[in-house]
Short mmCIF file of C-alpha atoms in Angstrom, two decimals:
data_model
loop_
_atom_site.label_atom_id
_atom_site.label_comp_id
_atom_site.label_asym_id
_atom_site.label_seq_id
_atom_site.Cartn_x
_atom_site.Cartn_y
_atom_site.Cartn_z
CA MET A 1 -0.01 12.04 -17.95
CA LYS A 2 -2.96 9.72 -18.36
CA THR A 3 -5.40 9.75 -15.46
CA ALA A 4 -7.90 7.22 -14.23
CA HIS A 5 -11.63 7.54 -14.87
CA LEU A 6 -12.64 4.64 -12.65
CA THR A 7 -15.19 4.22 -9.92
CA PRO A 8 -13.99 2.70 -6.64
CA ASP A 9 -15.76 -0.55 -7.49
CA GLN A 10 -14.16 -0.72 -10.93
CA LEU A 11 -10.76 -0.20 -9.35
CA ASP A 12 -11.58 -2.86 -6.77
CA ALA A 13 -12.37 -5.42 -9.47
CA GLN A 14 -9.28 -4.42 -11.44
CA VAL A 15 -6.84 -4.85 -8.55
CA SER A 16 -8.50 -8.11 -7.52
CA HIS A 17 -7.79 -9.46 -10.99
CA LEU A 18 -4.16 -8.37 -10.67
CA HIS A 19 -3.90 -10.01 -7.25
CA ASP A 20 -5.13 -13.33 -8.67
CA THR A 21 -2.58 -13.46 -11.49
CA ALA A 22 0.30 -15.93 -11.31
CA VAL A 23 2.81 -13.10 -11.61
CA TRP A 24 1.45 -11.31 -8.54
CA GLN A 25 1.26 -14.51 -6.53
CA GLU A 26 4.91 -15.11 -7.32
CA ILE A 27 5.75 -11.59 -6.10
CA ILE A 28 3.98 -11.94 -2.76
CA THR A 29 5.07 -15.50 -2.01
CA GLY A 30 8.69 -15.40 -3.10
CA TRP A 31 10.05 -11.94 -2.37
CA GLU A 32 11.79 -13.03 0.84
CA HIS A 33 13.71 -15.72 -1.05
CA THR A 34 15.11 -13.48 -3.78
CA ALA A 35 18.12 -12.15 -1.87
CA PRO A 36 21.20 -14.40 -2.07
CA GLU A 37 22.51 -15.97 1.11
CA PRO A 38 25.65 -14.29 2.44
CA VAL A 39 28.84 -16.21 1.76
CA VAL A 40 31.94 -15.88 3.93
CA PRO A 41 34.91 -15.28 1.57
CA GLN A 42 37.46 -18.07 1.57
CA GLY A 43 40.33 -17.35 3.96
CA SER A 44 38.45 -14.65 5.86
CA ARG A 45 37.96 -14.77 9.61
CA SER A 46 34.61 -15.99 10.85
CA TRP A 47 32.98 -16.64 14.20
CA PRO A 48 34.11 -19.60 16.31
CA GLY A 49 32.41 -22.83 15.37
CA ALA A 50 30.91 -21.40 12.21
CA LYS A 51 29.70 -23.92 9.67
CA SER A 52 30.92 -23.93 6.10
CA GLU A 53 27.41 -23.61 4.62
CA PRO A 54 26.42 -20.12 3.36
CA ALA A 55 23.38 -20.00 5.68
CA ALA A 56 25.34 -20.70 8.88
CA TRP A 57 24.85 -17.10 10.06
CA ARG A 58 21.18 -17.82 10.59
CA ASP A 59 22.07 -20.22 13.42
CA LEU A 60 23.26 -17.28 15.52
CA LEU A 61 19.85 -15.60 15.45
CA SER A 62 17.38 -16.13 18.28
CA VAL A 63 14.39 -15.12 16.13
CA PRO A 64 13.51 -15.70 12.43
CA VAL A 65 14.97 -13.28 9.89
CA GLU A 66 11.45 -12.37 8.74
CA GLN A 67 10.60 -11.28 12.31
CA LEU A 68 13.71 -9.10 12.49
CA ILE A 69 12.77 -7.43 9.22
CA ASP A 70 9.19 -6.87 10.35
CA GLU A 71 10.26 -5.39 13.69
CA SER A 72 12.74 -3.09 11.96
CA VAL A 73 10.11 -1.87 9.49
CA ARG A 74 7.59 -1.33 12.29
CA ALA A 75 10.11 0.95 14.00
CA LEU A 76 10.21 3.20 10.96
CA PRO A 77 7.76 6.11 10.72
CA THR A 78 4.80 5.29 8.47
CA SER A 79 3.75 8.88 7.82
CA PRO A 80 3.49 9.70 4.11
CA PRO A 81 6.04 11.97 2.43
CA HIS A 82 5.53 15.72 2.82
CA GLU A 83 7.10 17.04 -0.35
CA ARG A 84 3.75 18.38 -1.53
CA ARG A 85 0.82 19.45 0.62
CA LEU A 86 -2.68 18.31 -0.17
CA PRO A 87 -5.18 20.92 -1.32
CA GLY A 88 -7.27 22.31 1.53
CA ARG A 89 -10.82 21.40 2.48
CA LEU A 90 -12.14 23.08 -0.67
CA GLY A 91 -10.01 20.70 -2.71
CA ALA A 92 -11.73 17.77 -1.04
CA ILE A 93 -15.13 18.68 -2.49
CA LEU A 94 -14.00 19.82 -5.96
CA PRO A 95 -14.68 17.48 -8.91
CA GLU A 96 -11.85 14.99 -9.38
CA ARG A 97 -11.13 16.17 -12.93
CA LEU A 98 -10.11 19.59 -11.63
CA HIS A 99 -7.11 18.05 -9.89
CA SER A 100 -5.71 16.44 -13.06
CA TRP A 101 -3.37 19.35 -13.81
CA ARG A 102 -1.39 18.45 -10.69
CA ARG A 103 -0.10 15.35 -12.50
CA ILE A 104 1.82 17.40 -15.08
CA GLY A 105 5.52 16.62 -14.83
CA GLN A 106 5.19 14.49 -11.71
CA PRO A 107 7.39 11.35 -11.49
CA ASP A 108 5.99 7.97 -10.59
CA VAL A 109 6.20 6.72 -7.00
CA ARG A 110 6.37 3.32 -5.33
CA PRO A 111 3.10 1.65 -4.26
CA SER A 112 4.03 2.09 -0.58
CA THR A 113 4.48 5.84 -1.17
CA HIS A 114 1.20 6.03 -3.07
CA LEU A 115 -0.51 4.27 -0.15
CA GLY A 116 1.04 6.83 2.18
CA TYR A 117 -0.59 9.67 0.28
CA ALA A 118 -3.90 7.80 0.24
CA ARG A 119 -3.61 7.55 4.01
CA GLN A 120 -2.94 11.29 4.22
CA ILE A 121 -6.08 11.94 2.19
CA LEU A 122 -8.17 9.89 4.63
CA VAL A 123 -6.63 11.72 7.59
CA GLU A 124 -7.04 15.24 6.20
CA TRP A 125 -10.21 14.87 4.14
CA GLY A 126 -11.94 12.11 6.07
CA TRP A 127 -12.99 8.48 5.57
CA GLN A 128 -16.46 7.31 4.59
CA ASN A 129 -18.14 3.98 3.88
CA THR A 130 -21.21 4.96 1.85
CA PRO A 131 -21.78 2.13 -0.67
CA TYR A 132 -20.79 2.79 -4.29
CA ARG A 133 -19.68 6.37 -3.67
CA LEU A 134 -16.25 7.82 -4.40
CA ARG A 135 -16.85 10.37 -1.64
CA ASN A 136 -19.61 11.91 0.42
CA ALA A 137 -20.88 15.50 0.46
CA ARG A 138 -18.07 16.58 2.81
CA GLY A 139 -15.40 15.21 0.49
CA ALA A 140 -14.49 12.19 2.62
CA ARG A 141 -13.24 9.18 0.63
CA CYS A 142 -13.46 5.43 0.88
CA ILE A 143 -10.16 3.53 0.67
CA CYS A 144 -10.41 2.92 -3.09
CA GLY A 145 -11.54 6.50 -3.54
CA ALA A 146 -8.44 7.69 -1.69
CA LEU A 147 -6.23 5.64 -4.03
CA LEU A 148 -7.89 7.19 -7.07
CA THR A 149 -7.68 10.69 -5.61
CA ALA A 150 -3.98 10.25 -4.79
CA HIS A 151 -3.44 9.37 -8.44
CA ARG A 152 -5.38 12.45 -9.56
CA LEU A 153 -3.21 14.60 -7.34
CA GLY A 154 -0.08 13.30 -9.06
CA TYR A 155 1.06 10.58 -6.71
CA GLY A 156 1.59 7.52 -8.88
CA SER A 157 0.69 6.18 -12.31
CA LEU A 158 -2.29 3.99 -13.15
CA GLY A 159 -0.04 0.95 -12.78
CA THR A 160 0.99 2.16 -9.34
CA VAL A 161 -2.67 2.47 -8.31
CA ASP A 162 -3.27 -1.14 -9.39
CA ARG A 163 -0.24 -2.43 -7.49
CA ALA A 164 -1.14 -0.45 -4.38
CA GLY A 165 -4.64 -1.95 -4.48
CA ALA A 166 -3.23 -5.44 -4.98
CA TRP A 167 -1.06 -4.96 -1.90
CA LEU A 168 -4.19 -3.96 0.02
CA ILE A 169 -5.93 -7.17 -1.03
CA THR A 170 -2.80 -9.14 -0.12
CA GLU A 171 -2.90 -7.65 3.38
CA LEU A 172 -6.63 -8.33 3.70
CA ARG A 173 -6.09 -11.96 2.68
CA SER A 174 -3.43 -12.28 5.39
CA GLN A 175 -6.03 -11.05 7.89
CA GLY A 176 -8.59 -13.62 6.74
CA TRP A 177 -10.80 -11.34 4.60
CA THR A 178 -11.68 -13.15 1.37
CA ASP A 179 -13.82 -10.48 -0.34
CA LEU A 180 -12.81 -7.25 -2.09
CA ILE A 181 -11.71 -3.93 -0.58
CA GLY A 182 -15.09 -2.25 -1.08
CA PRO A 183 -17.13 -4.72 1.00
CA TRP A 184 -14.47 -4.50 3.73
CA ASN A 185 -14.69 -0.70 3.67
CA ARG A 186 -18.51 -0.80 3.72
CA HIS A 187 -18.84 -3.28 6.59
CA PRO A 188 -21.27 -1.86 9.20
CA ASP A 189 -18.75 -2.21 12.03
CA ARG A 190 -15.86 -0.61 10.13
CA THR A 191 -14.27 2.57 11.50
CA ALA A 192 -11.84 5.19 10.23
CA ALA A 193 -9.24 3.80 12.65
CA ASP A 194 -9.65 0.38 11.01
CA ALA A 195 -9.07 1.91 7.56
CA LEU A 196 -5.91 3.70 8.69
CA SER A 197 -4.65 0.57 10.43
CA LEU A 198 -5.16 -1.42 7.22
CA LEU A 199 -3.21 1.15 5.23
CA ASP A 200 -0.40 1.19 7.79
CA ALA A 201 -0.09 -2.60 7.65
CA THR A 202 -0.17 -2.57 3.84
CA ILE A 203 2.48 0.15 3.64
CA ARG A 204 4.78 -1.96 5.82
CA ARG A 205 4.11 -5.08 3.75
CA ALA A 206 4.77 -3.34 0.42
CA ALA A 207 7.87 -1.58 1.77
CA ARG A 208 9.31 -4.88 3.04
CA ALA A 209 8.96 -6.25 -0.46
CA GLY A 210 10.80 -3.26 -1.91
CA ASN A 211 7.61 -1.78 -3.34
#
């Protein structure tokens, strides 16, 4: 499988471009409208006073459908899959190219799954915010570095990495951040807990969209 030879900042610029495309904007603004409204079959029993319109079921809800979906997703565990363990601490400091063999024969994964493995990398190997560095001397990664490392370890194709990064930018935009992922990661007040919280929120957002 082809592997990425990108720096975190190159990946950041690449996913920002994807986020700004019309196709991506259509994905993130219209996903909740793609499912057809339920229709009560003619002649079937329905609730008392039900309207004939397909969307009448919504009138029985006390909260918006989007809120119900979000609450249901929040109740689900956000821990990444555990089919394959990460390499140990030595693996964290090895050159990235030495992990490429792990990609052989590995299937692609969804962006939300890829983000889960990136989160696992930050938890087990550490998070860092040194400017313009994939990792520090201890092997800790920035957020973009964790995405690239997850790819190297066999979790997701290059296209998956791009989509995962675009979901991160989508989540950042929803939180009011207008710059790229790198500047957010490098902000002086940023913490590892902030980085994990961002990944958790992005995983939920991507999963809700079926990604």
